[in-house]
XYZ file of C-alpha atoms in Angstrom:
353
model
C 104.472 -123.640 185.926
C 100.868 -122.413 185.743
C 101.747 -120.068 182.828
C 103.447 -122.927 180.944
C 100.457 -125.243 181.437
C 97.955 -122.570 180.324
C 100.049 -121.872 177.177
C 100.203 -125.612 176.377
C 96.432 -125.873 176.626
C 95.643 -122.618 174.810
C 95.942 -124.027 171.275
C 98.439 -121.332 170.299
C 101.509 -122.304 168.276
C 104.149 -121.168 170.743
C 107.902 -121.403 170.912
C 108.643 -120.839 174.611
C 111.820 -119.676 176.355
C 111.654 -119.779 180.126
C 113.929 -117.917 182.528
C 113.619 -117.364 186.280
C 115.859 -114.372 186.736
C 115.402 -110.791 185.604
C 119.070 -110.581 184.744
C 118.719 -113.365 182.184
C 115.725 -111.568 180.615
C 117.879 -108.482 180.186
C 120.727 -110.456 178.608
C 118.446 -112.113 176.030
C 116.755 -108.914 174.921
C 119.048 -106.485 173.089
C 117.134 -103.473 171.699
C 114.645 -103.411 170.031
C 113.703 -106.756 171.521
C 115.321 -109.656 169.644
C 113.064 -112.244 167.989
C 110.369 -112.430 170.654
C 106.739 -111.527 169.877
C 105.775 -111.100 173.540
C 107.121 -111.313 177.070
C 104.975 -112.856 179.835
C 106.318 -111.641 183.125
C 105.207 -112.954 186.524
C 104.926 -109.930 188.760
C 106.560 -111.909 191.553
C 109.763 -112.440 189.531
C 112.796 -111.714 191.666
C 110.554 -111.086 194.697
C 108.409 -108.440 193.080
C 110.934 -107.005 190.688
C 108.726 -107.221 187.633
C 108.017 -103.519 187.567
C 111.688 -102.547 187.663
C 112.486 -105.128 184.945
C 109.899 -103.567 182.623
C 111.227 -100.059 183.327
C 114.829 -101.243 182.605
C 113.760 -102.854 179.333
C 111.887 -99.804 178.128
C 114.769 -97.499 179.157
C 117.122 -99.632 177.040
C 114.829 -99.366 174.010
C 113.314 -102.862 174.114
C 109.873 -102.492 172.543
C 108.628 -106.093 172.829
C 105.031 -106.222 174.183
C 104.781 -107.311 177.850
C 101.877 -109.188 179.472
C 102.046 -109.129 183.295
C 100.608 -111.971 185.351
C 99.712 -110.779 188.857
C 97.752 -111.754 191.901
C 94.564 -109.753 192.517
C 95.254 -108.787 196.109
C 94.452 -105.327 197.391
C 98.167 -104.440 197.429
C 98.633 -105.488 193.844
C 95.531 -103.646 192.710
C 97.363 -100.492 193.644
C 100.393 -101.687 191.622
C 98.504 -102.158 188.380
C 98.718 -98.499 187.377
C 102.416 -98.450 188.238
C 103.054 -101.505 186.081
C 101.212 -100.054 183.101
C 103.051 -96.761 183.591
C 106.345 -98.671 183.635
C 105.584 -99.978 180.163
C 103.535 -103.100 180.488
C 101.219 -103.684 177.545
C 98.458 -105.459 179.591
C 97.970 -107.572 182.698
C 96.201 -110.768 183.552
C 95.072 -111.656 187.144
C 96.479 -114.986 188.206
C 93.008 -116.335 188.977
C 92.063 -115.669 185.315
C 94.984 -117.716 184.027
C 92.785 -119.988 181.912
C 93.955 -121.175 178.504
C 91.282 -119.339 176.468
C 91.709 -116.095 178.440
C 95.464 -116.200 178.194
C 95.217 -116.804 174.407
C 92.901 -113.778 173.985
C 95.161 -111.570 176.001
C 98.259 -112.677 174.095
C 96.636 -112.050 170.765
C 95.530 -108.596 171.929
C 98.974 -107.725 173.230
C 100.821 -108.993 170.161
C 98.469 -107.144 167.802
C 98.974 -104.025 169.858
C 102.746 -104.469 169.655
C 102.620 -104.977 165.931
C 100.501 -101.861 165.527
C 102.944 -99.891 167.734
C 105.907 -101.141 165.720
C 104.208 -100.152 162.467
C 103.439 -96.748 163.870
C 107.026 -96.283 165.075
C 108.381 -97.337 161.645
C 105.998 -94.922 159.859
C 106.926 -92.159 162.290
C 110.590 -92.785 161.695
C 110.090 -92.675 157.929
C 108.188 -89.442 158.199
C 110.842 -87.891 160.462
C 113.591 -88.891 158.022
C 111.580 -87.440 155.137
C 111.208 -84.168 157.029
C 114.908 -84.178 157.820
C 115.738 -84.891 154.151
C 113.483 -82.075 153.092
C 115.138 -79.655 155.517
C 118.580 -80.791 154.406
C 117.576 -80.360 150.758
C 116.219 -76.845 151.286
C 119.233 -75.817 153.364
C 121.831 -77.145 150.967
C 119.984 -76.021 147.835
C 119.544 -72.496 149.180
C 123.236 -72.342 150.108
C 124.473 -73.732 146.786
C 122.256 -71.546 144.724
C 123.168 -68.458 146.684
C 126.782 -68.570 145.442
C 126.108 -68.415 141.712
C 123.157 -66.045 142.166
C 125.322 -63.638 144.145
C 128.017 -63.842 141.445
C 125.347 -63.020 138.804
C 124.004 -60.093 140.854
C 127.493 -58.631 141.335
C 128.321 -59.007 137.625
C 124.960 -57.481 136.629
C 125.651 -54.488 138.864
C 129.004 -54.039 137.102
C 127.574 -54.495 133.601
C 125.132 -51.591 133.978
C 128.116 -49.235 134.537
C 128.396 -47.182 131.291
C 132.121 -46.601 131.978
C 132.948 -50.347 132.048
C 135.517 -51.029 129.314
C 135.232 -53.927 126.840
C 137.795 -56.140 128.616
C 136.095 -55.826 131.989
C 132.682 -56.311 130.372
C 133.920 -59.592 128.861
C 135.124 -60.771 132.268
C 131.743 -60.011 133.850
C 129.843 -61.844 131.063
C 132.061 -64.849 131.484
C 131.348 -64.796 135.258
C 127.621 -64.711 134.542
C 127.902 -67.688 132.158
C 129.914 -69.752 134.615
C 127.476 -69.019 137.406
C 124.485 -69.924 135.222
C 126.115 -73.240 134.301
C 126.757 -73.942 137.954
C 123.175 -73.250 138.959
C 121.887 -75.266 136.064
C 124.031 -78.237 137.050
C 122.813 -78.088 140.624
C 119.144 -78.002 139.505
C 119.778 -80.865 137.070
C 121.407 -82.894 139.879
C 118.382 -82.357 142.114
C 116.027 -83.443 139.323
C 118.151 -86.521 138.630
C 118.033 -87.506 142.308
C 114.236 -87.096 142.367
C 113.870 -89.240 139.228
C 116.201 -91.915 140.568
C 114.365 -92.150 143.899
C 110.994 -92.218 142.076
C 112.226 -94.875 139.676
C 111.495 -92.647 136.642
C 115.027 -92.024 135.370
C 114.749 -92.299 131.586
C 117.441 -94.240 129.747
C 118.057 -94.604 126.022
C 120.179 -97.799 125.913
C 121.932 -98.958 122.816
C 124.972 -101.122 122.013
C 127.987 -98.878 122.672
C 131.675 -99.611 122.421
C 133.077 -99.605 125.942
C 136.478 -98.539 124.582
C 134.940 -95.587 122.716
C 133.112 -94.520 125.871
C 136.321 -94.449 127.892
C 138.303 -92.732 125.112
C 135.657 -90.001 124.904
C 135.688 -89.544 128.655
C 139.469 -89.316 128.668
C 139.428 -86.811 125.828
C 136.874 -84.580 127.572
C 138.968 -84.561 130.825
C 142.454 -84.302 129.341
C 142.732 -80.582 129.988
C 141.382 -80.779 133.541
C 143.853 -83.555 134.359
C 146.791 -81.738 132.805
C 145.995 -78.562 134.734
C 145.995 -80.615 137.925
C 149.397 -82.093 137.236
C 147.939 -85.506 136.432
C 148.199 -87.967 133.596
C 145.005 -89.774 132.516
C 145.799 -93.328 131.572
C 143.601 -95.862 129.732
C 143.720 -99.630 130.002
C 141.078 -101.580 128.036
C 140.904 -105.341 127.570
C 140.790 -106.333 123.939
C 137.707 -108.462 124.709
C 135.505 -105.770 126.280
C 133.475 -105.233 123.102
C 130.060 -103.550 123.376
C 127.967 -102.642 126.428
C 124.231 -101.973 126.592
C 124.136 -98.446 127.887
C 122.804 -94.937 127.582
C 125.912 -93.171 126.260
C 125.213 -89.778 127.789
C 124.280 -91.121 131.177
C 127.421 -93.303 131.404
C 129.523 -90.344 130.323
C 127.855 -88.468 133.165
C 128.994 -91.229 135.536
C 132.508 -91.153 134.182
C 132.617 -87.318 134.329
C 131.692 -87.412 137.987
C 134.186 -90.092 138.921
C 137.013 -88.546 136.938
C 136.315 -85.082 138.349
C 136.393 -86.551 141.884
C 139.676 -88.399 141.124
C 141.268 -85.317 139.612
C 140.276 -83.132 142.564
C 141.507 -85.537 145.247
C 144.587 -86.811 143.444
C 145.835 -83.390 142.300
C 149.608 -83.502 141.801
C 149.875 -87.103 142.874
C 150.550 -88.792 139.542
C 148.003 -90.649 137.397
C 144.312 -91.348 137.186
C 143.606 -94.633 135.460
C 140.538 -95.674 133.518
C 140.200 -99.405 133.186
C 137.751 -101.693 131.362
C 137.775 -105.473 132.103
C 135.692 -108.090 130.309
C 133.649 -110.468 132.476
C 131.287 -113.229 131.455
C 128.104 -111.147 131.236
C 129.368 -107.701 132.118
C 132.123 -105.172 131.598
C 133.732 -103.723 134.709
C 134.915 -100.124 134.467
C 137.171 -98.621 137.081
C 138.402 -95.109 137.838
C 141.447 -95.243 140.090
C 143.673 -92.586 141.605
C 146.796 -92.380 143.752
C 145.433 -89.703 145.984
C 145.218 -89.556 149.818
C 142.592 -92.256 150.066
C 139.371 -92.410 152.119
C 139.148 -93.600 155.735
C 137.490 -97.042 155.971
C 134.708 -95.796 158.257
C 133.482 -93.420 155.536
C 133.333 -95.937 152.689
C 129.867 -97.413 153.435
C 128.280 -93.948 153.259
C 129.886 -92.363 150.210
C 126.914 -93.041 147.912
C 124.343 -91.597 150.380
C 122.979 -88.312 149.197
C 124.028 -85.327 151.274
C 126.673 -87.424 153.096
C 129.480 -85.022 152.165
C 127.501 -82.003 153.324
C 126.365 -83.650 156.607
C 129.591 -85.355 157.686
C 132.501 -83.744 155.900
C 131.552 -80.084 156.613
C 131.328 -79.173 152.936
C 128.906 -76.619 151.529
C 128.287 -78.572 148.333
C 125.239 -80.820 148.136
C 127.268 -84.013 147.644
C 124.769 -85.515 145.201
C 127.259 -86.711 142.569
C 127.942 -90.225 143.908
C 124.273 -90.796 144.741
C 123.451 -89.965 141.122
C 126.279 -92.197 139.891
C 124.898 -95.139 141.844
C 121.371 -94.493 140.663
C 122.421 -94.361 136.983
C 124.475 -97.575 137.291
C 121.611 -99.332 139.085
C 119.144 -98.213 136.406
C 121.416 -100.040 133.874
C 121.188 -103.214 135.983
C 124.763 -102.792 137.229
C 126.511 -102.326 140.592
C 129.133 -99.984 141.850
C 131.683 -100.378 144.665
C 134.531 -98.411 146.141
C 137.830 -99.550 147.587
C 140.420 -97.288 149.167
C 143.594 -97.355 151.213
C 144.549 -94.225 153.090
C 147.807 -92.841 151.671
C 147.653 -95.024 148.520
C 144.470 -94.075 146.630
C 140.932 -94.909 145.752
C 139.167 -96.950 143.054
C 135.543 -96.869 141.975
C 134.372 -99.872 139.953
C 131.036 -100.250 138.277
C 129.576 -102.863 135.926
C 127.458 -102.677 132.770
C 125.751 -105.520 130.912
C 127.494 -106.676 127.754
C 125.674 -106.269 124.484
C 127.559 -108.885 122.493
């Protein structure tokens, strides 16, 4: 009652929830602390259980600032250090429970809590940046090692004066393939950096959506045929023109088609679809492959997700780049999948007509 009266007279704009049991406090405060700016805990709560309550909250990850109100007896003087060690932000002796003093302590505690939250957020961001850097270096070094080793082996063979013309041609082809692979990895890394920095350059013009899809199908016809797939095209007559960077959208389609061909190998058809909407054109790449488990779908576009969670050596940057390119065009991309039936990626582009 005394705390309530002091708050009412303090001049602070306060929305107050009152409880008289520690168990109710625990139930109202899921980590990191719900919507509360501060907790005022009477040290006598539950017959002196205030300290244990604070410890429990901190152990559960509740970071809400706590102001303890306590009597200034000799016994409780010895408890001040224990309460602060348990996680209390500050304390106020009961005899100092005056409106102006309570207001000052609350402002101090809340500002301290906000500063601690900002520090924790900054620390978390820094830790994630360090982890991303370590992931990048680990994956990049692994991915580059493969083509570089192939080039080294081929170079060792090429200096052999007894190497015949046919073998020399094979070694040169191996060097060229490895160089293309290393170049693609480096380009992917640069694209991711530009996307995250917001500096991805686009050269957008009015482009026929049908021609884009026909070009993509033509470029992937051989890959699809080798994988035992047919590449089908279904384009609405009304799709018309889209405002797009032709090369970047072909890069998006190349990635999605390569993924579909790899996962749907031998399972039938991969379908390219373009559907006219009011202000956009929706383009889909669908396959009849094994599908993707529902729990993985929200993370497919995260960079390095494949390498971290699917035990693959590849960097797994392709879908992150796809999302970044589509977003730079003002569009969106989504994925739907049913295990055992297939997967469909759908993205939108603004219409130009």
